[in-house]
Short mmCIF file of C-alpha atoms and ligand atoms in Angstrom, two decimals:
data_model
loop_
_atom_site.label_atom_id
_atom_site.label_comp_id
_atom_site.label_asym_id
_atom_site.label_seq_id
_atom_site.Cartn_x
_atom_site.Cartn_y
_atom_site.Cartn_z
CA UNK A 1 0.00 0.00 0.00
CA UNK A 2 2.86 2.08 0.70
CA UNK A 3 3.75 2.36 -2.66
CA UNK A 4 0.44 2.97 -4.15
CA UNK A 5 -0.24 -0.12 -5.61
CA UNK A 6 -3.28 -3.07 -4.32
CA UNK A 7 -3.66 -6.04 -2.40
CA UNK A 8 -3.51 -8.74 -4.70
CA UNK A 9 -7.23 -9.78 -5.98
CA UNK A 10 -7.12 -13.39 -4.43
CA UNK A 11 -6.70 -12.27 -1.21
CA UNK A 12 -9.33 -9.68 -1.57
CA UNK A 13 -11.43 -12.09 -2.72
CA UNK A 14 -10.94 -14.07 0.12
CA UNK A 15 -11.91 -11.36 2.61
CA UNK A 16 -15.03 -10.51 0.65
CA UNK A 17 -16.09 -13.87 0.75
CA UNK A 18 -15.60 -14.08 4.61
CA UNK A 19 -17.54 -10.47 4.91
CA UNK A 20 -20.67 -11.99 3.05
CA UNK A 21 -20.05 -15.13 5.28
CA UNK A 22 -21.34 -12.96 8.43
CA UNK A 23 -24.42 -14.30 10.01
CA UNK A 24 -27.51 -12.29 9.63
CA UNK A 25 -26.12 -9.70 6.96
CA UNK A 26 -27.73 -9.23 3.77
CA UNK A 27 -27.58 -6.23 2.29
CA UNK A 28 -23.92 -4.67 1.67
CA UNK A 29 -22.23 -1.64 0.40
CA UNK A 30 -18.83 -2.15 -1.20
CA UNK A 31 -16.96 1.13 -1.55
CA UNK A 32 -14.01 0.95 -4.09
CA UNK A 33 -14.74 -2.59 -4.71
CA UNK A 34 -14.52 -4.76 -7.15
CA UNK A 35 -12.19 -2.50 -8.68
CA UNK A 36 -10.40 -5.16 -11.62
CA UNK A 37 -12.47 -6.80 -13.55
CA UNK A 38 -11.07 -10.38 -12.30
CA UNK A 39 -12.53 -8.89 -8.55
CA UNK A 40 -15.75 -8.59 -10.58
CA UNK A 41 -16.19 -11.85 -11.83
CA UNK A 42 -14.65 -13.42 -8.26
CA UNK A 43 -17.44 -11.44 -6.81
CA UNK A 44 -20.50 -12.61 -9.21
CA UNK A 45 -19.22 -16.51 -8.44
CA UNK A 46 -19.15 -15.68 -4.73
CA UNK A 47 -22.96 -13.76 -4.56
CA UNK A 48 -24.46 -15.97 -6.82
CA UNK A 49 -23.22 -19.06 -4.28
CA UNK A 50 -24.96 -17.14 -1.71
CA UNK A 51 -27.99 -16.57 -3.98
CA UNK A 52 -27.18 -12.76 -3.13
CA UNK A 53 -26.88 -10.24 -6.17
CA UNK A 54 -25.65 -6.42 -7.13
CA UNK A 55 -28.70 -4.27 -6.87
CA UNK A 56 -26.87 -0.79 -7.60
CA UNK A 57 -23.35 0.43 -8.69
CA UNK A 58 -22.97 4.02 -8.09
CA UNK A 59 -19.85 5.50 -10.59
CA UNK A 60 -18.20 8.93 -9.32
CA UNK A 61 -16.97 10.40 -12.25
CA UNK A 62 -14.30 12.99 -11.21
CA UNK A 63 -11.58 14.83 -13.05
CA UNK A 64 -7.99 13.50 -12.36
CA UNK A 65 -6.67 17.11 -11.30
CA UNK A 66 -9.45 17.65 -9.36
CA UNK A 67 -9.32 14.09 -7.73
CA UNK A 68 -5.62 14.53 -6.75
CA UNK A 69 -6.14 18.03 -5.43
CA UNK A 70 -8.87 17.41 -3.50
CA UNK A 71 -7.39 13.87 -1.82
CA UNK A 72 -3.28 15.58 -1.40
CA UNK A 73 -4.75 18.00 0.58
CA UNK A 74 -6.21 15.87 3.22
CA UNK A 75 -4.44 16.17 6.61
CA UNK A 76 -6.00 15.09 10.26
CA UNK A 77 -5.95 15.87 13.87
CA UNK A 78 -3.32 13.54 15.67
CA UNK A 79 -5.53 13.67 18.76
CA UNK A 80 -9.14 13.36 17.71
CA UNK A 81 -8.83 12.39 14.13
CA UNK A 82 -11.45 15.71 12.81
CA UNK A 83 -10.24 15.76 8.62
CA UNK A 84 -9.04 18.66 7.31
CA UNK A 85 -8.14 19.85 4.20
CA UNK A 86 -5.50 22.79 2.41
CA UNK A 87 -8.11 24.32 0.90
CA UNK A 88 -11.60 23.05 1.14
CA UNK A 89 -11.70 22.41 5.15
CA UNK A 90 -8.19 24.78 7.06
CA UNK A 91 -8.99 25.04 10.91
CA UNK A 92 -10.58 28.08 11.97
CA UNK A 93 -7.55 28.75 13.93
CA UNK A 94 -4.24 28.35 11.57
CA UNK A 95 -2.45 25.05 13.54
CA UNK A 96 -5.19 24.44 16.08
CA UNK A 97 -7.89 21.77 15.49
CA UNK A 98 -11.03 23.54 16.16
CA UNK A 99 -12.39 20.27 17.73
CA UNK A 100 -10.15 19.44 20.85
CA UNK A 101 -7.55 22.19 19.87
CA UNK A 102 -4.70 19.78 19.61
CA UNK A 103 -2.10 21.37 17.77
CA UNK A 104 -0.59 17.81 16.02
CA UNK A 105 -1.70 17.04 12.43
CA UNK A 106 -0.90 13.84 10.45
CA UNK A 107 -0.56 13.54 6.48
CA UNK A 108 -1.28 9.65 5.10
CA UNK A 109 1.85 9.01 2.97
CA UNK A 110 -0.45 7.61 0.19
CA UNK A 111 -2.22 10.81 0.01
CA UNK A 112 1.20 12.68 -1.26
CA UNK A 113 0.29 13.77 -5.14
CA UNK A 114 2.96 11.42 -6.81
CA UNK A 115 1.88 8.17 -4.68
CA UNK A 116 -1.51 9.19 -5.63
CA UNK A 117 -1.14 9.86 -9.75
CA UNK A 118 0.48 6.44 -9.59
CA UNK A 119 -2.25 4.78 -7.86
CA UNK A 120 -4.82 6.90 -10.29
CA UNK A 121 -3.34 5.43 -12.99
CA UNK A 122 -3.66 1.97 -11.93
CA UNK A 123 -7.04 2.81 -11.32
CA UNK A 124 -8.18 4.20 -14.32
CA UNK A 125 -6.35 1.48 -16.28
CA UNK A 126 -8.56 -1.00 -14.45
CA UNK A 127 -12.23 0.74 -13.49
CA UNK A 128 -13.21 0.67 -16.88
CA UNK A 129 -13.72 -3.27 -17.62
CA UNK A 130 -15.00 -2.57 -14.05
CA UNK A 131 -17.64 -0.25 -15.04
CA UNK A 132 -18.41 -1.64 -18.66
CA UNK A 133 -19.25 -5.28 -17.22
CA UNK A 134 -21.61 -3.40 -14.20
CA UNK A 135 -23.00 -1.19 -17.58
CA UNK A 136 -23.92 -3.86 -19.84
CA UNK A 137 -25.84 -5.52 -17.05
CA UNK A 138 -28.29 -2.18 -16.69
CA UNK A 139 -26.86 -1.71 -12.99
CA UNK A 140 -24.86 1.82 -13.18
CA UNK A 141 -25.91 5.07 -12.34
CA UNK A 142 -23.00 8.00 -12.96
CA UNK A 143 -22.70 10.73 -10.40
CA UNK A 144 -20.87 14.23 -11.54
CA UNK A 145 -18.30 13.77 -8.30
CA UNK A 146 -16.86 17.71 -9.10
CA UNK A 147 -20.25 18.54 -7.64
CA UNK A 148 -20.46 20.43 -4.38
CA UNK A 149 -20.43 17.31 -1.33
CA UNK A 150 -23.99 18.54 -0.69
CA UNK A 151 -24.89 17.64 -4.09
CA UNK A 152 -23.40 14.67 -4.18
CA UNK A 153 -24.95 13.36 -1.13
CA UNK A 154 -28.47 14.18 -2.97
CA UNK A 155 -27.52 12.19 -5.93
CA UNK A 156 -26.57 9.19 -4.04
CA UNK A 157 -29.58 9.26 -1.71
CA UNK A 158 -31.93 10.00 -4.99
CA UNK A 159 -30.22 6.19 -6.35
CA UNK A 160 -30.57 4.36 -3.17
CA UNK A 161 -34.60 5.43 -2.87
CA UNK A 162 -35.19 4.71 -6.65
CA UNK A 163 -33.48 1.47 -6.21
CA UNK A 164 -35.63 1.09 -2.63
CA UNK A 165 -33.28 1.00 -0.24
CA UNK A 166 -34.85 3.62 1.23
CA UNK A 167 -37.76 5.04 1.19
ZN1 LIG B 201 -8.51 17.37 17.24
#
């Protein structure tokens, strides 16, 4: 992870398969998985075992520039863990968290902008055989992720009551 790349898909297929194994869960949401298209097809063997299926993939389409901007700037409190961000989010006080007013901030090292083109470009390399096989089985719905988070947040909740998750 360190180095931007992924966990290998066999492994990852063996903790989703142990996640659906939970007793008395049904319903699931996967964030950022599958995201290869051999995690996709893993993941259709393993659901259809448990006579489970996909009801809804939700696809946040976002600029790569405006992506790695908006994730490199990400730092958090060392004491409370409140997110902050360069741009979008600075405390109110420069230094100070303006939740417990702990003055220590940590950086992930993945969220540096050359880890994070690198692990972009894996991405995009492999999301699209992702998003194609989800497509040609009717079950996408696109969201415009350089939206406003408020907006966002509509779109998402719009999908999940069309789809009836809730109402
Ligand atoms: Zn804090």
């Amino acid at each position: 992870m360190e180095s931007g790349l992924y966990v290998p898909d066999e492994i990852v297929t063996e903790i989703i398969g142990n996640v659906l194994e939970r007793p008395g869960k049904v319903n699931f949401i996967f964030d950022g998985y599958p995201r290869t298209l051999n995690q996709a097809l893993a993941f259709d063997t393993l659901l259809s075992v448990k006579k489970l299926k996909v009801d809804l993939v939700i696809n946040f389409e976002v600029d790569t520039e405006l992506l790695v901007e908006r994730v490199s700037g990400r730092f958090s409190c060392a004491s409370c863990g409140a997110v902050y961000h360069d741009v979008y989010k600075i405390p109110l006080v420069s230094g100070v968290c303006d939740k417990c007013h702990g003055n220590k901030f940590i950086r992930r090292k993945d969220d540096n902008p050359e880890v994070l083109k690198k692990r972009v470009e894996v991405y995009m390399k492999e999301i699209e055989a992702v998003r194609d096989f989800y497509r040609n089985k009717g079950l996408v719905k696109d969201i415009d992720a350089s939206q406003a988070a408020e907006s966002i947040q509509a779109e998402v909740k719009n999908s999940l009551v069309q789809s009836g998750f809730i109402i």
